[in-house]
Amino acid sequence: VQLVESGGGLVQSGGSLRLSCAASGFTLNRLTIGWFRQAPGKEREGVSCTSTSDSSTYYVDSIKGRFTVSRDNAKNTVYLQMNSLKPDDTAVYYCAARTSSGCSSYDSDYNYWGQGTQVTVSS
């Protein structure tokens, strides 16, 4: 069971990035997938989630209207499209999988984690 994030990088303020979370060893469309981020000196924060069991999604207020989570079941991949990026979005971004149904913004509720991908937004 493995999750692998990709798509991070350096972008100017106002730019866009699309993060990918690819799974091996299990089928993502049966799981709740969360996106988290951790900036230097800060606690890890739940930013988005998608759950097929109850068709729910979650976005933290600071990213609403700018980030969109989506799935490609054929590729067993979940994406986080990030638009209008700000320097405050700079962090390591992680995807995580939860076997229980429904979205959660608490990292302790997730069973599997990727290694993270760095997103840096310059001003």
XYZ file of N, CA, C and O in Angstrom:
492
model
N 0.851 -1.181 0.000
C 0.000 0.000 0.000
C 0.890 1.234 0.000
O 1.686 1.428 0.914
N 0.737 2.047 -1.036
C 1.624 3.200 -1.179
C 0.886 4.354 -1.837
O 0.100 4.159 -2.755
N 1.145 5.552 -1.325
C 0.661 6.784 -1.940
C 1.864 7.602 -2.358
O 2.813 7.750 -1.572
N 1.829 8.147 -3.561
C 2.944 8.947 -4.063
C 2.409 10.261 -4.600
O 1.605 10.269 -5.532
N 2.876 11.374 -4.002
C 2.495 12.697 -4.484
C 3.512 13.184 -5.511
O 4.695 12.829 -5.452
N 3.032 14.004 -6.410
C 3.903 14.667 -7.375
C 3.246 15.963 -7.809
O 2.067 16.196 -7.511
N 4.022 16.783 -8.505
C 3.465 18.013 -9.050
C 3.847 19.275 -8.314
O 3.494 20.376 -8.739
N 4.548 19.152 -7.211
C 4.976 20.333 -6.499
C 6.066 21.071 -7.249
O 6.592 20.600 -8.264
N 6.417 22.251 -6.746
C 7.469 23.025 -7.385
C 7.447 24.454 -6.917
O 6.789 24.799 -5.937
N 8.180 25.274 -7.653
C 8.278 26.709 -7.358
C 7.421 27.462 -8.364
O 7.545 27.253 -9.583
N 6.568 28.348 -7.865
C 5.676 29.105 -8.736
C 5.552 30.523 -8.173
O 5.676 30.728 -6.955
N 5.301 31.459 -9.049
C 5.101 32.841 -8.593
C 3.693 33.020 -8.040
O 2.768 32.270 -8.390
N 3.554 34.024 -7.194
C 2.248 34.352 -6.652
C 1.241 34.572 -7.781
O 1.557 35.237 -8.768
N 0.066 33.988 -7.644
C -0.949 34.061 -8.681
C -0.922 32.907 -9.655
O -1.843 32.751 -10.470
N 0.111 32.089 -9.591
C 0.248 30.965 -10.490
C -0.544 29.750 -10.046
O -1.289 29.786 -9.057
N -0.363 28.656 -10.793
C -1.116 27.424 -10.545
C -0.195 26.210 -10.536
O 0.858 26.209 -11.198
N -0.610 25.226 -9.806
C 0.028 23.913 -9.804
C -1.063 22.866 -9.651
O -2.113 23.133 -9.057
N -0.791 21.674 -10.175
C -1.698 20.553 -9.941
C -0.918 19.432 -9.270
O 0.032 18.902 -9.849
N -1.321 19.093 -8.073
C -0.705 17.987 -7.353
C -1.444 16.694 -7.680
O -2.658 16.685 -7.837
N -0.693 15.620 -7.763
C -1.268 14.293 -8.006
C -0.947 13.386 -6.833
O 0.122 13.486 -6.224
N -1.873 12.507 -6.549
C -1.694 11.494 -5.512
C -2.050 10.155 -6.147
O -3.229 9.864 -6.368
N -1.035 9.370 -6.456
C -1.241 8.082 -7.101
C -1.117 6.963 -6.084
O -0.237 6.999 -5.217
N -1.971 5.979 -6.216
C -1.999 4.884 -5.253
C -1.592 3.573 -5.895
O -1.865 3.331 -7.075
N -0.946 2.747 -5.116
C -0.675 1.372 -5.528
C -0.999 0.466 -4.347
O -0.797 0.833 -3.201
N -1.545 -0.678 -4.666
C -1.875 -1.618 -3.608
C -3.306 -1.550 -3.133
O -3.757 -2.414 -2.377
N -4.026 -0.489 -3.511
C -5.446 -0.402 -3.199
C -6.117 0.545 -4.175
O -5.460 1.271 -4.910
N -7.444 0.520 -4.160
C -8.228 1.322 -5.083
C -8.680 2.590 -4.385
O -9.429 2.541 -3.405
N -8.231 3.722 -4.924
C -8.525 4.990 -4.269
C -10.005 5.322 -4.228
O -10.469 5.980 -3.302
N -10.752 4.886 -5.244
C -12.145 5.322 -5.305
C -13.002 4.697 -4.207
O -14.162 5.063 -4.057
N -12.438 3.796 -3.436
C -13.171 3.222 -2.313
C -12.793 3.885 -0.997
O -13.312 3.510 0.061
N -11.892 4.842 -1.053
C -11.365 5.451 0.165
C -11.620 6.944 0.198
O -11.813 7.584 -0.835
N -11.590 7.469 1.383
C -11.592 8.914 1.568
C -10.151 9.408 1.460
O -9.252 8.866 2.105
N -9.951 10.424 0.634
C -8.616 10.959 0.407
C -8.559 12.391 0.904
O -9.400 13.218 0.547
N -7.569 12.649 1.717
C -7.372 13.997 2.232
C -6.068 14.583 1.743
O -5.111 13.856 1.455
N -6.060 15.900 1.618
C -4.832 16.647 1.326
C -4.504 17.494 2.564
O -5.371 18.194 3.101
N -3.256 17.423 2.980
C -2.773 18.173 4.123
C -1.547 18.974 3.692
O -0.909 18.672 2.683
N -1.219 19.978 4.483
C 0.012 20.710 4.229
C 0.648 21.092 5.549
O -0.028 21.256 6.557
N 1.967 21.227 5.513
C 2.711 21.644 6.696
C 3.761 22.662 6.287
O 4.678 22.341 5.525
N 3.590 23.858 6.794
C 4.557 24.922 6.556
C 5.612 24.894 7.661
O 5.356 24.381 8.753
N 6.796 25.444 7.400
C 7.855 25.449 8.418
C 7.394 26.097 9.714
O 6.813 27.180 9.707
N 7.591 25.384 10.818
C 7.243 25.923 12.112
C 5.776 25.866 12.449
O 5.355 26.379 13.495
N 4.973 25.259 11.579
C 3.529 25.184 11.820
C 3.069 23.729 11.887
O 3.747 22.827 11.401
N 1.902 23.537 12.470
C 1.324 22.201 12.529
C 0.754 21.819 11.159
O 0.417 22.676 10.345
N 0.654 20.518 10.952
C 0.056 20.040 9.718
C -1.427 20.406 9.703
O -2.124 20.265 10.707
N -1.873 20.848 8.544
C -3.238 21.372 8.396
C -3.980 20.593 7.315
O -3.441 20.386 6.218
N -5.199 20.190 7.592
C -6.036 19.559 6.576
C -6.612 20.617 5.663
O -7.268 21.544 6.146
N -6.370 20.527 4.361
C -6.834 21.561 3.450
C -7.974 21.111 2.562
O -8.793 21.940 2.150
N -8.060 19.818 2.253
C -9.120 19.357 1.379
C -9.334 17.865 1.567
O -8.465 17.159 2.081
N -10.502 17.415 1.137
C -10.834 15.998 1.286
C -11.910 15.642 0.268
O -12.749 16.488 -0.076
N -11.880 14.401 -0.198
C -12.948 13.902 -1.048
C -13.313 12.499 -0.609
O -12.437 11.664 -0.378
N -14.593 12.261 -0.461
C -15.075 10.965 -0.011
C -16.148 10.475 -0.971
O -17.127 11.176 -1.219
N -15.971 9.273 -1.518
C -16.975 8.739 -2.428
C -18.117 8.083 -1.672
O -19.212 7.963 -2.197
N -17.875 7.679 -0.430
C -18.908 6.957 0.319
C -20.135 7.822 0.565
O -21.269 7.333 0.541
N -19.901 9.127 0.790
C -21.037 10.023 1.012
C -21.001 11.219 0.060
O -21.705 12.201 0.277
N -20.150 11.110 -0.970
C -20.043 12.167 -1.993
C -19.715 13.522 -1.393
O -20.168 14.562 -1.884
N -18.953 13.531 -0.326
C -18.634 14.800 0.335
C -17.256 15.293 -0.065
O -16.372 14.513 -0.428
N -17.097 16.592 -0.023
C -15.798 17.226 -0.176
C -15.640 18.260 0.924
O -16.619 18.718 1.514
N -14.388 18.606 1.168
C -14.086 19.576 2.228
C -12.958 20.472 1.754
O -12.008 20.001 1.114
N -13.094 21.754 2.039
C -12.019 22.715 1.778
C -11.888 23.620 2.994
O -12.888 24.148 3.487
N -10.671 23.804 3.454
C -10.449 24.768 4.527
C -10.720 26.162 3.974
O -10.547 26.424 2.772
N -11.183 27.055 4.827
C -11.614 28.377 4.358
C -10.547 29.103 3.546
O -10.858 29.793 2.566
N -9.297 28.944 3.923
C -8.229 29.716 3.284
C -7.996 29.346 1.823
O -7.323 30.088 1.105
N -8.529 28.230 1.366
C -8.326 27.811 -0.022
C -9.605 27.743 -0.837
O -9.557 27.442 -2.032
N -10.728 27.984 -0.213
C -12.006 27.900 -0.920
C -12.032 28.857 -2.106
O -11.622 30.010 -1.997
N -12.492 28.332 -3.231
C -12.536 29.119 -4.453
C -11.238 29.125 -5.238
O -11.201 29.606 -6.372
N -10.170 28.598 -4.656
C -8.871 28.584 -5.353
C -8.395 27.164 -5.645
O -7.752 26.929 -6.669
N -8.675 26.224 -4.758
C -8.236 24.835 -4.911
C -9.442 23.954 -5.226
O -10.551 24.177 -4.724
N -9.194 22.912 -6.029
C -10.244 21.957 -6.367
C -9.679 20.541 -6.298
O -8.627 20.267 -6.896
N -10.386 19.675 -5.608
C -9.972 18.264 -5.521
C -10.806 17.453 -6.511
O -11.997 17.715 -6.693
N -10.162 16.494 -7.162
C -10.863 15.651 -8.134
C -10.208 14.269 -8.173
O -9.113 14.074 -7.660
N -10.914 13.350 -8.788
C -10.425 11.972 -8.912
C -10.424 11.534 -10.371
O -11.275 11.942 -11.153
N -9.470 10.681 -10.725
C -9.486 9.949 -11.986
C -9.397 8.481 -11.612
O -8.307 7.958 -11.356
N -10.548 7.839 -11.546
C -10.571 6.456 -11.078
C -9.824 5.521 -12.017
O -9.209 4.538 -11.568
N -9.842 5.810 -13.300
C -9.133 4.961 -14.257
C -7.623 4.966 -13.993
O -6.939 3.971 -14.244
N -7.122 6.091 -13.489
C -5.689 6.202 -13.199
C -5.395 5.973 -11.712
O -4.233 6.084 -11.300
N -6.455 5.723 -10.931
C -6.276 5.506 -9.485
C -5.515 6.673 -8.857
O -4.587 6.484 -8.056
N -5.931 7.861 -9.232
C -5.217 9.077 -8.841
C -6.207 10.139 -8.389
O -7.301 10.260 -8.963
N -5.806 10.895 -7.370
C -6.564 12.058 -6.907
C -5.703 13.288 -7.140
O -4.474 13.234 -6.964
N -6.349 14.357 -7.555
C -5.636 15.589 -7.877
C -6.061 16.724 -6.947
O -7.181 16.744 -6.437
N -5.156 17.666 -6.770
C -5.475 18.922 -6.111
C -5.017 20.037 -7.045
O -3.818 20.281 -7.184
N -5.983 20.651 -7.712
C -5.688 21.775 -8.590
C -5.629 23.036 -7.745
O -6.599 23.359 -7.049
N -4.507 23.724 -7.806
C -4.292 24.903 -6.975
C -4.089 26.115 -7.877
O -3.120 26.170 -8.630
N -5.030 27.031 -7.813
C -4.972 28.258 -8.600
C -4.806 29.469 -7.690
O -5.035 29.385 -6.479
N -4.430 30.585 -8.284
C -4.265 31.833 -7.535
C -3.428 31.631 -6.289
O -3.783 32.070 -5.188
N -2.315 30.968 -6.464
C -1.474 30.630 -5.315
C -0.887 31.870 -4.653
O -0.586 32.868 -5.322
N -0.744 31.766 -3.350
C -0.213 32.858 -2.532
C 1.019 32.378 -1.781
O 1.171 31.178 -1.542
N 1.890 33.285 -1.364
C 3.055 32.862 -0.572
C 2.660 32.065 0.679
O 3.406 31.161 1.087
N 1.513 32.361 1.267
C 1.058 31.618 2.441
C 0.720 30.164 2.134
O 0.537 29.363 3.055
N 0.605 29.813 0.868
C 0.358 28.418 0.490
C 1.632 27.586 0.480
O 1.568 26.367 0.284
N 2.768 28.218 0.679
C 4.038 27.507 0.703
C 4.056 26.485 1.838
O 3.812 26.824 2.996
N 4.314 25.225 1.484
C 4.292 24.140 2.464
C 4.673 22.841 1.768
O 4.738 22.778 0.532
N 4.893 21.818 2.573
C 4.938 20.457 2.043
C 3.499 19.931 2.050
O 2.816 20.000 3.070
N 3.071 19.433 0.894
C 1.712 18.927 0.753
C 1.730 17.402 0.747
O 2.543 16.777 0.067
N 0.805 16.844 1.515
C 0.691 15.398 1.656
C -0.710 14.952 1.251
O -1.693 15.642 1.540
N -0.801 13.782 0.640
C -2.107 13.148 0.518
C -2.146 11.968 1.494
O -1.107 11.399 1.859
N -3.354 11.658 1.906
C -3.544 10.592 2.883
C -4.853 9.871 2.570
O -5.782 10.468 2.027
N -4.899 8.600 2.932
C -6.085 7.784 2.682
C -6.683 7.314 3.999
O -5.952 6.966 4.940
N -7.995 7.313 4.006
C -8.734 6.948 5.215
C -9.708 5.835 4.864
O -10.469 5.961 3.905
N -9.677 4.755 5.638
C -10.555 3.630 5.335
C -11.977 3.863 5.832
O -12.917 3.247 5.328
N -12.146 4.754 6.795
C -13.491 5.070 7.270
C -14.164 6.017 6.291
O -13.510 6.748 5.549
N -15.477 6.010 6.301
C -16.216 6.850 5.358
C -16.308 8.278 5.866
O -16.206 8.539 7.063
N -16.470 9.214 4.917
C -16.665 10.606 5.264
C -15.360 11.357 5.429
O -14.332 10.794 5.808
N -15.422 12.641 5.109
C -14.241 13.479 5.184
C -13.884 13.822 6.627
O -14.756 13.914 7.501
N -12.596 14.040 6.849
C -12.079 14.511 8.116
C -10.882 15.406 7.855
O -10.093 15.140 6.948
N -10.750 16.440 8.644
C -9.583 17.331 8.529
C -8.528 17.015 9.574
O -7.530 17.732 9.680
N -8.706 15.927 10.311
C -7.758 15.552 11.362
C -6.804 14.482 10.840
O -7.233 13.412 10.402
N -5.514 14.752 10.927
C -4.555 13.796 10.371
C -4.575 12.459 11.112
O -4.239 11.425 10.529
N -4.993 12.453 12.358
C -5.038 11.204 13.117
C -6.112 10.252 12.609
O -6.126 9.071 12.972
N -7.007 10.747 11.764
C -8.075 9.909 11.217
C -7.664 9.165 9.945
O -8.460 8.420 9.389
N -6.453 9.388 9.482
C -5.991 8.799 8.229
C -4.998 7.675 8.469
O -4.162 7.754 9.366
N -5.106 6.632 7.649
C -4.338 5.416 7.859
C -3.053 5.348 7.025
O -2.095 4.692 7.429
N -3.074 5.954 5.836
C -1.940 5.844 4.911
C -1.539 7.231 4.438
O -2.403 8.069 4.160
N -0.222 7.433 4.290
C 0.311 8.742 3.930
C 1.336 8.634 2.817
O 2.094 7.655 2.755
N 1.352 9.656 1.968
C 2.433 9.791 1.007
C 3.624 10.473 1.640
O 3.596 10.870 2.808
N 4.671 10.645 0.836
C 5.927 11.196 1.347
C 5.946 12.721 1.329
O 6.815 13.336 1.947
N 5.007 13.319 0.619
C 4.924 14.770 0.556
C 5.618 15.343 -0.668
O 6.555 14.753 -1.213
N 5.136 16.500 -1.097
C 5.747 17.234 -2.203
C 5.795 18.709 -1.831
O 4.828 19.254 -1.289
N 6.921 19.350 -2.118
C 7.131 20.734 -1.711
C 6.469 21.686 -2.699
O 6.656 21.564 -3.916
N 5.709 22.629 -2.174
C 5.141 23.721 -2.962
C 5.698 25.021 -2.401
O 5.561 25.296 -1.210
N 6.326 25.802 -3.257
C 6.886 27.081 -2.854
C 6.318 28.168 -3.749
O 6.417 28.074 -4.980
N 5.709 29.180 -3.144
C 5.104 30.284 -3.886
C 5.895 31.547 -3.567
O 5.952 31.968 -2.410
N 6.495 32.109 -4.580
C 7.287 33.322 -4.385
C 6.423 34.562 -4.597
O 5.490 34.561 -5.403
N 6.769 35.618 -3.869
C 5.989 36.872 -3.971
C 6.504 37.776 -5.072
O 7.536 37.539 -5.655
